[in-house]
Short mmCIF file of C-alpha atoms and ligand atoms in Angstrom, two decimals:
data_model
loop_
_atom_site.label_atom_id
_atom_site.label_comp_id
_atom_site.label_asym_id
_atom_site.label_seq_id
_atom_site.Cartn_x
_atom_site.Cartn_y
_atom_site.Cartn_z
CA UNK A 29 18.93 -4.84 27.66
CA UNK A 30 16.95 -1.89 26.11
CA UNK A 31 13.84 -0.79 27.74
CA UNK A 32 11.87 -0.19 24.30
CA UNK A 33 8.68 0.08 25.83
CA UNK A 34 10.09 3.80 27.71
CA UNK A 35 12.35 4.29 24.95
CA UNK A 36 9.40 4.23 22.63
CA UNK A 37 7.16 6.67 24.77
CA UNK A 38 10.40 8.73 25.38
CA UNK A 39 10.08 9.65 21.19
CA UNK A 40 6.31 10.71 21.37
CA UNK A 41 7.31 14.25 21.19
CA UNK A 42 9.35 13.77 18.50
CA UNK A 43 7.06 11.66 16.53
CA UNK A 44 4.30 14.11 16.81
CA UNK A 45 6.51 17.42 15.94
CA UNK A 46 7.61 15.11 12.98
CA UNK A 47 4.08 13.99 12.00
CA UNK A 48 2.86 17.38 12.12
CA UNK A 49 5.34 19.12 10.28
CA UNK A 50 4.64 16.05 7.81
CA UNK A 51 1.00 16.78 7.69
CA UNK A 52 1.18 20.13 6.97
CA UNK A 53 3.55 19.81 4.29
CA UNK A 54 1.88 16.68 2.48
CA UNK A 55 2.95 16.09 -1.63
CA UNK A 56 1.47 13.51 -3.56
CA UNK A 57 3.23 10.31 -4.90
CA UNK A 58 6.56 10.62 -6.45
CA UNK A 59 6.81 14.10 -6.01
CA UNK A 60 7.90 14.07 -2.20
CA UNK A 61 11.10 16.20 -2.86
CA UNK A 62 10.91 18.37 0.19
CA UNK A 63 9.43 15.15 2.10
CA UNK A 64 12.85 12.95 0.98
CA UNK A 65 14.99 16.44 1.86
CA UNK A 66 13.18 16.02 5.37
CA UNK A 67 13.72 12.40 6.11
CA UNK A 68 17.08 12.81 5.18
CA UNK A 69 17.61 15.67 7.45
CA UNK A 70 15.97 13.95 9.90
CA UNK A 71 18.28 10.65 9.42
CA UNK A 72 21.64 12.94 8.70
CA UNK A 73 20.75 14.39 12.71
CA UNK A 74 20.79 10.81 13.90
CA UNK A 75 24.18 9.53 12.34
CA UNK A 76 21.99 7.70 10.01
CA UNK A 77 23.95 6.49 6.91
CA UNK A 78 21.24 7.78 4.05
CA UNK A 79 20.90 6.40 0.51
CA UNK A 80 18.69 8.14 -2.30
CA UNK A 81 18.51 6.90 -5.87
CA UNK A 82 18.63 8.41 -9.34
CA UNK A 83 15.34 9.89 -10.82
CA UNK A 84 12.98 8.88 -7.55
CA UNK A 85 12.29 10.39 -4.65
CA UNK A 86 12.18 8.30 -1.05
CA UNK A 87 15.33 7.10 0.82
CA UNK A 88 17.16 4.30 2.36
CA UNK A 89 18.71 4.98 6.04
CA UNK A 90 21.48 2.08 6.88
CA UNK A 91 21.59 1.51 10.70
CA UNK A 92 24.98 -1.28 11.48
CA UNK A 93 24.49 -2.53 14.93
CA UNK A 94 28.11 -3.26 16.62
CA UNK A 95 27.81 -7.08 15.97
CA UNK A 96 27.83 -8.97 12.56
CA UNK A 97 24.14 -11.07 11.92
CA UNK A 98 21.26 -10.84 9.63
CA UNK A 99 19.47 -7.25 7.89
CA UNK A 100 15.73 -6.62 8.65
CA UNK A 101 14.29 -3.86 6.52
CA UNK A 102 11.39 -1.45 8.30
CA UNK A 103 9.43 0.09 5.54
CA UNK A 104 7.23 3.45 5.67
CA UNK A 105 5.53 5.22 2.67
CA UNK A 106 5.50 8.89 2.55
CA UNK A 107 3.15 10.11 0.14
CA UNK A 108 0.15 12.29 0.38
CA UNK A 109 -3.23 12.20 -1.76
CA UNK A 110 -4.83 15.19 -4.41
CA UNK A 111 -7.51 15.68 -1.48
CA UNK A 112 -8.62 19.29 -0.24
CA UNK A 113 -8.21 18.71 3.83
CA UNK A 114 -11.09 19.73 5.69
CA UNK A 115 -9.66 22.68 8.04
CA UNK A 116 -10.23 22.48 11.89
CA UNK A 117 -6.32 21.08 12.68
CA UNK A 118 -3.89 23.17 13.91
CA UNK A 119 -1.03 21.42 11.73
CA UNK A 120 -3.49 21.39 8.58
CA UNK A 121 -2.15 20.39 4.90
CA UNK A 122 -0.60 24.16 3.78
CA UNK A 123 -0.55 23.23 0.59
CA UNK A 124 -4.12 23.22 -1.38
CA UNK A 125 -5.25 20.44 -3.04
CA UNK A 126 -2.97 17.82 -1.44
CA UNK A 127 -3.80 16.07 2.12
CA UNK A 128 -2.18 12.90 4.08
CA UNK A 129 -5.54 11.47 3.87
CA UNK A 130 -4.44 7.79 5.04
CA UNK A 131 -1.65 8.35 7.25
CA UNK A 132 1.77 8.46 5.47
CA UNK A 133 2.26 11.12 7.18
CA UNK A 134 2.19 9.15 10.57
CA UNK A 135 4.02 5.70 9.32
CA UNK A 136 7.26 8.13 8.34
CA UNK A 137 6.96 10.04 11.69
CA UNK A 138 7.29 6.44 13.71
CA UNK A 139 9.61 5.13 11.59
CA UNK A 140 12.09 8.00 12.32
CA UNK A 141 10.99 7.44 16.05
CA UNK A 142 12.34 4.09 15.69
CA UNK A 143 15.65 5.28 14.00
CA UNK A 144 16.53 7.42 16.64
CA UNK A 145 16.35 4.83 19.16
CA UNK A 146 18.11 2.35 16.98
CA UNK A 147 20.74 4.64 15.95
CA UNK A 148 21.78 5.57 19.32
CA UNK A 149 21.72 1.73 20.55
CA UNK A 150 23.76 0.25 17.73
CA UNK A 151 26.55 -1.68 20.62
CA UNK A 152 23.20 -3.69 21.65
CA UNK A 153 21.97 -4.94 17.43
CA UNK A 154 23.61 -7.83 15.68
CA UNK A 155 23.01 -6.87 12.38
CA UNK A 156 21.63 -4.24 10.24
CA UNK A 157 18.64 -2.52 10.43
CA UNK A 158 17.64 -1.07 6.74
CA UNK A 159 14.83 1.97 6.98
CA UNK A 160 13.02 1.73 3.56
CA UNK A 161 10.83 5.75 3.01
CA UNK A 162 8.95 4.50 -0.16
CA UNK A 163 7.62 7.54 -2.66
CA UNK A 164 3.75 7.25 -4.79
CA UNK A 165 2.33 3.98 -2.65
CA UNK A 166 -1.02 5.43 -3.71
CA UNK A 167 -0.36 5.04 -7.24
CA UNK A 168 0.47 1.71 -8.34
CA UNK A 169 3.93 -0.35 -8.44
CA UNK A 170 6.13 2.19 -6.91
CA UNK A 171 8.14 -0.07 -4.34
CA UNK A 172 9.28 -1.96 -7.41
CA UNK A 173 11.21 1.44 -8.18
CA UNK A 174 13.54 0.51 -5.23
CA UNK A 175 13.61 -2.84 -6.04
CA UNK A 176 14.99 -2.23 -9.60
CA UNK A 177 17.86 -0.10 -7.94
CA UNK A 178 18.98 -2.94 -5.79
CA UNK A 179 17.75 -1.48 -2.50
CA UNK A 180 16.49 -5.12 -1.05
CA UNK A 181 19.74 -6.65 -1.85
CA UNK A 182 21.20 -8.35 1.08
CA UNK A 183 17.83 -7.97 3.12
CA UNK A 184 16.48 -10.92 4.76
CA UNK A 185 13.37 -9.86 5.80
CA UNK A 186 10.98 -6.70 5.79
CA UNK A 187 8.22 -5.24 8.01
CA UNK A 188 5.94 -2.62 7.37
CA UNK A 189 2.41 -1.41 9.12
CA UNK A 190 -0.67 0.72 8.21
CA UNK A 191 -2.44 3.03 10.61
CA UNK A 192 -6.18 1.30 10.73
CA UNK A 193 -9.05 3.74 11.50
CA UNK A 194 -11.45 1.04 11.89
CA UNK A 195 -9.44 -0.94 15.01
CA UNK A 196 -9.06 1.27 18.53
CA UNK A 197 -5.87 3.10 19.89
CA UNK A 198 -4.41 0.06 21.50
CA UNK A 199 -5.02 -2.60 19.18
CA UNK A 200 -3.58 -4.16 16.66
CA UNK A 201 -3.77 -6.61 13.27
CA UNK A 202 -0.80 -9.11 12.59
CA UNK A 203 -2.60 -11.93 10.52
CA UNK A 204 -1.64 -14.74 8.30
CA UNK A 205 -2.90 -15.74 4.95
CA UNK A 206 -4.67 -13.09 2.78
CA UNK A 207 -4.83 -9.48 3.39
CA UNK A 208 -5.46 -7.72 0.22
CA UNK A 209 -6.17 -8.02 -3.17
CA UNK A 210 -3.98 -7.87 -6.08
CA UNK A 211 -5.05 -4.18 -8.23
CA UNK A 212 -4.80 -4.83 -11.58
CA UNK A 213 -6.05 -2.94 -14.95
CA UNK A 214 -7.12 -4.28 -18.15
CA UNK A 215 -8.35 -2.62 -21.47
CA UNK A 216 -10.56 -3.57 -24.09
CA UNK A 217 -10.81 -2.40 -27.25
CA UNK A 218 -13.91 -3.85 -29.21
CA UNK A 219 -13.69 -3.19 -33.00
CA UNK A 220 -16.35 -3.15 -35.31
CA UNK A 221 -17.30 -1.44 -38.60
CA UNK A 222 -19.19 2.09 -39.23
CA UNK A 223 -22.73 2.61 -40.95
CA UNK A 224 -25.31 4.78 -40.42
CA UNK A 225 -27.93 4.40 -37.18
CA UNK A 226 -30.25 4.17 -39.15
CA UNK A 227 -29.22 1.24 -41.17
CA UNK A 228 -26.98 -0.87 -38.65
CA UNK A 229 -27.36 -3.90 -40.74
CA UNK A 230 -24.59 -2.28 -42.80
CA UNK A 231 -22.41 -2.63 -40.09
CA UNK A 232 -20.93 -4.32 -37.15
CA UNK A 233 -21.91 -2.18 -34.24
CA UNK A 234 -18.74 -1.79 -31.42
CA UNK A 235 -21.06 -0.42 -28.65
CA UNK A 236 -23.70 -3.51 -28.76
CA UNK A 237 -20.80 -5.98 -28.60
CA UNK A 238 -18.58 -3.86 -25.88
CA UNK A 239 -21.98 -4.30 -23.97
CA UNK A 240 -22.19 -7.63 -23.95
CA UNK A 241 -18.76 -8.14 -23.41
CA UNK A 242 -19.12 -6.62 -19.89
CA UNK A 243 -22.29 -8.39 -18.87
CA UNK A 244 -20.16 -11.16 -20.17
CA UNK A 245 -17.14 -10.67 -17.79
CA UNK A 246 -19.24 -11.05 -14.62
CA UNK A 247 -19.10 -14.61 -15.08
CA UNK A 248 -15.75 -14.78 -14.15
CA UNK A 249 -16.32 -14.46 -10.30
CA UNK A 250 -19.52 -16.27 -10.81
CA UNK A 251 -18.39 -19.34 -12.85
CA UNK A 252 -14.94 -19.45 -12.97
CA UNK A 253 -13.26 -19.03 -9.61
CA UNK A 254 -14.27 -21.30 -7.00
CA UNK A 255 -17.50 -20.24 -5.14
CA UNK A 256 -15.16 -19.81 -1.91
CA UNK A 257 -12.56 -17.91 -3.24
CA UNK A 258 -13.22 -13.81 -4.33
CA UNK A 259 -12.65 -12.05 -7.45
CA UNK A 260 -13.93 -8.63 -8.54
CA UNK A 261 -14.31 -8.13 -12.21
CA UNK A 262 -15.62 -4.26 -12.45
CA UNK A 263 -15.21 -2.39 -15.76
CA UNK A 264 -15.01 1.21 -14.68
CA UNK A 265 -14.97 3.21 -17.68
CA UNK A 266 -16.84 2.77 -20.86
CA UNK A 267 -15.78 4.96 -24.19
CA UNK A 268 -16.96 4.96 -27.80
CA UNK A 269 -18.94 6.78 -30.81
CA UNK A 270 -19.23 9.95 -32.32
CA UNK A 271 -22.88 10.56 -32.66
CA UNK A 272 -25.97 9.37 -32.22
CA UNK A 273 -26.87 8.51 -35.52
CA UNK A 274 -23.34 6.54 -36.46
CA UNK A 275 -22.82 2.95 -35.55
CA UNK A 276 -19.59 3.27 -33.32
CA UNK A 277 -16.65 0.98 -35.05
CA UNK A 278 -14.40 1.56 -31.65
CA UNK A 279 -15.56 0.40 -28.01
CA UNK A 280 -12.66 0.93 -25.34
CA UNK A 281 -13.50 -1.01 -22.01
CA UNK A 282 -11.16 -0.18 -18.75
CA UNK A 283 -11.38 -2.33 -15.37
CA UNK A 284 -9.77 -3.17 -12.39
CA UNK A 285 -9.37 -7.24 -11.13
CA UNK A 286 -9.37 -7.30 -7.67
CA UNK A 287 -8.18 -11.29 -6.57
CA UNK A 288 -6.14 -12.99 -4.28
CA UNK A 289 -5.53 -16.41 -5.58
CA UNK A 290 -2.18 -15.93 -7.11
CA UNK A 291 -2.11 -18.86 -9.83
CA UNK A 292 -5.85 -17.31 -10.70
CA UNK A 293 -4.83 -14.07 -11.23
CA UNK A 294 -2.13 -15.19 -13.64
CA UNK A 295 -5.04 -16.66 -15.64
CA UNK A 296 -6.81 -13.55 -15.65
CA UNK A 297 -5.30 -11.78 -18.98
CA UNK A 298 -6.48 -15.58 -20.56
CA UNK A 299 -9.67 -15.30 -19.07
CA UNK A 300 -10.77 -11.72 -20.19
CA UNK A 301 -9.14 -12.45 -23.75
CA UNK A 302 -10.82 -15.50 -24.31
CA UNK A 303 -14.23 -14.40 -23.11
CA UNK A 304 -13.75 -11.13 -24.90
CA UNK A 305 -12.84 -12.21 -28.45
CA UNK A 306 -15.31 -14.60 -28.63
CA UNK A 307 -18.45 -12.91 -27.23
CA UNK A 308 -17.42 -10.19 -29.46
CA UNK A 309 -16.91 -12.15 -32.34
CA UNK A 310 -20.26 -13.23 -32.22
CA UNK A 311 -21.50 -9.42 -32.84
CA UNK A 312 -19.29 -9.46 -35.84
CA UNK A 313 -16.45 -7.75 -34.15
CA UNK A 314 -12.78 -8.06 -33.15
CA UNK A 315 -10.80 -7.35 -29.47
CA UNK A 316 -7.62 -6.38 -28.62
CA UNK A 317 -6.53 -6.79 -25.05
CA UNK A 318 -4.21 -5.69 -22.52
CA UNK A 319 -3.36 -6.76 -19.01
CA UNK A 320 -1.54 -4.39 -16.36
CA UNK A 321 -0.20 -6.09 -12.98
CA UNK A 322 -0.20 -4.10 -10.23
CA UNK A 323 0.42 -4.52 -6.50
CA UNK A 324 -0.09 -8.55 -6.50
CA UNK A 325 -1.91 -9.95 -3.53
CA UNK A 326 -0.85 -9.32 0.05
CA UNK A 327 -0.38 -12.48 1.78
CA UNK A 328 1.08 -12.99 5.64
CA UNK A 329 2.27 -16.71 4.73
CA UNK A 330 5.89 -16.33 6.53
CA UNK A 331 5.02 -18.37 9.57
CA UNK A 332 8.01 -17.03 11.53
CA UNK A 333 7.96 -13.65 10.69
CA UNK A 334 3.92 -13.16 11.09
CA UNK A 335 4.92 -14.79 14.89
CA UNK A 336 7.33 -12.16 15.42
CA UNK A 337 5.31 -9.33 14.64
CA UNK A 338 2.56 -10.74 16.75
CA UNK A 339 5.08 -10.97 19.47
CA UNK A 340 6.25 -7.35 19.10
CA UNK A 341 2.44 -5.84 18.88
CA UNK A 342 1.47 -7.62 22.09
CA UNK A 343 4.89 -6.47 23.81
CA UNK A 344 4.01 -3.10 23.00
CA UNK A 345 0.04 -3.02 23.23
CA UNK A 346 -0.25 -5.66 25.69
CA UNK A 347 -1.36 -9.55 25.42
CA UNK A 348 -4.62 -8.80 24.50
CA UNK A 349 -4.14 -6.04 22.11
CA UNK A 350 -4.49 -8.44 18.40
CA UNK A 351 -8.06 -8.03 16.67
CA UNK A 352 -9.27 -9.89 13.69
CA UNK A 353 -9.92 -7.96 10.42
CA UNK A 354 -11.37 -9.81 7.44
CA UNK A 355 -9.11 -9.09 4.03
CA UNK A 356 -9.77 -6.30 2.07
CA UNK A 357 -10.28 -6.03 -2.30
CA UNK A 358 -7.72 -2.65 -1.33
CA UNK A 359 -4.28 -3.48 -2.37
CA UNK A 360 -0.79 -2.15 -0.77
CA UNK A 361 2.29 -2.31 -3.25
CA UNK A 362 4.30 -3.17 -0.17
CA UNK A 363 3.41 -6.93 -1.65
CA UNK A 364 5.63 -6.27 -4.80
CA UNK A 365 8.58 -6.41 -2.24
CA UNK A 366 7.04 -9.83 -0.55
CA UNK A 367 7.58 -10.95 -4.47
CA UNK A 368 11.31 -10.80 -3.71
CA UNK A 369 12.27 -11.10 0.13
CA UNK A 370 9.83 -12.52 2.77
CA UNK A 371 7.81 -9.93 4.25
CA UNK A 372 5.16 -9.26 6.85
CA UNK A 373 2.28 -6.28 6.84
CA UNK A 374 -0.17 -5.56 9.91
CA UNK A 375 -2.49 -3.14 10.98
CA UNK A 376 -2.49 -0.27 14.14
CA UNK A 377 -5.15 0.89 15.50
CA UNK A 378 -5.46 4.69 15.68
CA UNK A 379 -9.33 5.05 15.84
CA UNK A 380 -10.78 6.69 19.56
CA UNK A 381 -14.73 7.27 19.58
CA UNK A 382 -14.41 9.50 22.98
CA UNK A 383 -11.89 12.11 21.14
CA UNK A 384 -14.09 11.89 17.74
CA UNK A 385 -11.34 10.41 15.41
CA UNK A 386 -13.26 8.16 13.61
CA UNK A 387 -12.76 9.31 9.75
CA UNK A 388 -12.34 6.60 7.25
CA UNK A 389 -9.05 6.84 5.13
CA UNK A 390 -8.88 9.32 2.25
CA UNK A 391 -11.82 11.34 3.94
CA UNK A 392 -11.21 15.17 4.18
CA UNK A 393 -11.16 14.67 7.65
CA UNK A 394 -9.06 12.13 7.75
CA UNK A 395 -6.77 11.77 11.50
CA UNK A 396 -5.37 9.56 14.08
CA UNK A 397 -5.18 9.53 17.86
CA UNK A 398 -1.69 10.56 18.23
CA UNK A 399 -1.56 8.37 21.19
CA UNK A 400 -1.15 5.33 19.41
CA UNK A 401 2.00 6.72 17.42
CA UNK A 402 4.79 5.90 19.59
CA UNK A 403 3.11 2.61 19.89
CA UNK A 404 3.82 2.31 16.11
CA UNK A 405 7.50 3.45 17.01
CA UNK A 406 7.81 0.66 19.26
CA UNK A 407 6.46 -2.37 16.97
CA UNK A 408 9.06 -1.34 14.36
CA UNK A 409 11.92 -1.45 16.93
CA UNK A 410 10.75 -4.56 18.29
CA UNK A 411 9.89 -6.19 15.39
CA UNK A 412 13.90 -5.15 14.05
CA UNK A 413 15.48 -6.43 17.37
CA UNK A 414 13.05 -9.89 17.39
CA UNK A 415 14.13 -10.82 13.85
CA UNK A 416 17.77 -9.81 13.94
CA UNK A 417 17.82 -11.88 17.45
CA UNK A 418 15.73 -14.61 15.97
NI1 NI B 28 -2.37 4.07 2.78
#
C-alpha cells in the first residue's frame, strides 16, 4: 500500500525547484514553448510516455499502471499573464512584462510532483493515469484545443484544482453544484443613418439608440432570469461617430454574460437579439448581433466524483480541512472538458496571514505559501488512485 501522505511531502523539494524555475520563466497563453519543452523534460526524466499535438503548445504524459481498469485524467494549466511582477522574490518572473500572477506556475509544479510518484509506483495502479498540461487557460476556450485532437478519448473521468488565495494553507474547497460562471461575449452593432448635429431630424441617430439599447439590456438579470438565479449583463466597450457635429450611423456595443443556468444561457443570443432589434428599431435603426460561447458554467454535479475528491482533500489536509466558498461570475475553461467527460474542480488553500501571502490573483504581488504545494501533489495522487480503485 503506498504511503502518499510521505510520498507527497518526500516531492516538496522538487515541487518547489520546479515551481520556481516555472515562476521565473512565466509566458503567456499559447505561447508556453519553453514551458511545454520543460514539462516534457521533466516527464521524459520520469519514464513518462509524453504526447504533444500539432500547432499548440501543452502536453499529455501517459502513466499505465501494471493492471488493466479505468483512465482518470489530472489536469494543470501552465500559462502566465502580460503582468509586470512586483520584484522582492528571489525566483522573480525574468522575463518583463509577463508574471504567473494566479498560480499556473504552482498547479504544473504539483502535478509533476504527482507524476513522479505515480510513475515510479505503476505495479500498485489499475489503470491509467492521463496528465493533461493545458496552454492559454487565461484566454478563453483553450482546453477545447485538446479536445479537438482527441486527447480525452478513452478518459473516464478528470480532476483538476486551483490554488485559492482567499482559503488558508491547509484548507481546502471540493463543492457540488455551481462554481463559476459561463464567460461569454456578444457584439452589437446598432445602425442608423448620417445627418448633420445640427439637424438630427434628418437622420436616425446610432449613438441615441446604442444607448438605450444598453440601459435596455439590464433588464435581463432584472426581469428575465428568476430573482434567485444570477446573471451579469455588462457591456464593456462602447464605439461610434466621427465628430461632434455628425449624427453617428454606426454604434458597436461589446459585453460579457456572466450566468450559470445552462438552458438560460443558451437563450441568451435570443434574448440580447430580441431586446436589441426592437428597442433599436424604435429609434429608427437596425442591429446586427453576435454571440461568442466561452468557458460554459462550472458545475460539481458528479456526485461520485465530487465524493472522491472530498475524500482525497481530507486524507491529505485532514478531516476538517473543507471550507465553503460561495460561486464566483470568474469562469475556468476547465468546464469545456466537463462538456465531454465528467469532471470535478476544487479549490487549495495557499493563503498564510503570519508569512504575509495574502495577494489576490493577478496582483503584481501575486504568491503562495509553498507549504501547501505538496499538499496539492498529494490530492492529485489521491484523487487518481480513489477513482481508478473506485
Ligand atoms: Ni487561474
Amino acid at each position: 500500500m503506498m504511503d502518499i501522505g510521505r510520498l507527497a511531502k518526500e516531492q516538496e523539494a522538487y515541487v518547489i525547484e520546479a515551481r520556481h524555475y516555472l515562476h521565473s520563466h512565466p509566458e503567456v497563453g499559447c505561447e508556453e514553448v519553453n514551458t511545454t519543452r520543460y514539462i516534457c523534460e521533466e516527464l521524459t526524466k520520469m519514464g513518462v510516455e509524453v504526447q504533444t499535438f500539432e500547432g499548440i503548445t501543452g502536453c499529455v504524459g501517459t502513466i499505465e499502471g501494471a493492471r488493466p481498469g479505468k483512465t482518470v485524467m489530472l489536469r494543470a494549466d501552465i500559462d502566465a499573464l502580460p503582468i509586470e511582477e512586483q520584484p522582492g522574490k528571489s525566483y522573480c518572473s525574468q522575463n518583463p512584462g509577463v508574471m504567473h500572477a494566479c498560480g499556473h506556475d504552482c498547479h504544473t509544479a504539483m502535478l509533476l510532483g504527482a507524476a513522479r510518484i505515480l510513475a515510479s509506483h505503476r505495479e500498485e495502479i489499475c489503470g491509467t493515469v492521463k496528465l493533461i498540461f493545458q496552454m492559454g487557460e487565461e484566454i478563453g476556450r483553450k482546453s477545447e484545443e485538446y479536445v479537438k485532437r482527441g486527447a480525452l478519448e478513452g478518459v473516464d473521468a478528470i480532476f483538476g484544482m486551483h490554488v485559492w488565495s482567499s482559503l488558508d494553507t491547509g484548507t481546502a474547497n471540493f463543492q457540488e453544484g455551481e462554481r463559476m460562471a459561463c464567460s461569454d461575449r456578444f457584439t452589437i452593432r446598432v445602425r442608423g443613418k448620417k445627418s448633420h448635429g445640427s439637424a438630427p431630424h434628418e437622420g436616425n441617430d446610432a449613438i441615441l439608440a446604442a444607448a438605450a439599447v444598453v440601459m435596455a439590456l439590464q433588464s435581463i438579470p432584472s426581469r428575465e432570469i428568476s430573482p434567485l438565479d444570477s446573471l451579469v449583463v455588462t457591456v464593456g466597450m462602447m464605439n461610434g461617430g466621427t465628430k461632434e457635429n455628425i449624427l453617428a450611423d454606426e454604434t458597436e456595443l461589446v459585453g460579457t454574460v456572466r450566468v450559470f443556468d445552462r438552458a438560460f444561457r443558451k437563450s441568451m443570443p435570443e434574448r440580447i437579439r430580441r431586446l436589441a432589434s426592437q428597442v433599436a428599431g424604435g429609434y429608427g435603426c437596425s442591429v446586427d448581433c453576435d454571440y461568442y460561447f466561452g468557458p460554459s458554467p462550472l458545475i460539481n454535479d458528479h456526485e461520485n466524483l465530487n465524493r472522491l475528491a472530498a475524500q482525497a482533500a481530507r486524507e491529505e489536509l485532514g478531516e476538517n480541512c473543507l471550507r465553503s466558498l460561495p460561486k464566483v461570475t470568474g469562469a475556468e475553461d476547465f468546464s469545456v472538458y466537463m462538456e465531454h467527460i465528467p469532471g470535478v474542480f476544487g479549490y487549495l488553500g495557499v493563503r498564510n496571514r503570519e508569512k504575509g501571502i495574502v495577494c489576490t490573483h493577478h496582483h503584481p504581488a501575486f504568491d503562495v505559501d509553498e507549504e501547501a504545494l505538496y499538499h496539492g501533489t498529494g490530492i492529485y495522487v489521491r484523487f487518481a488512485l480513489g477513482f481508478l480503485n473506485s
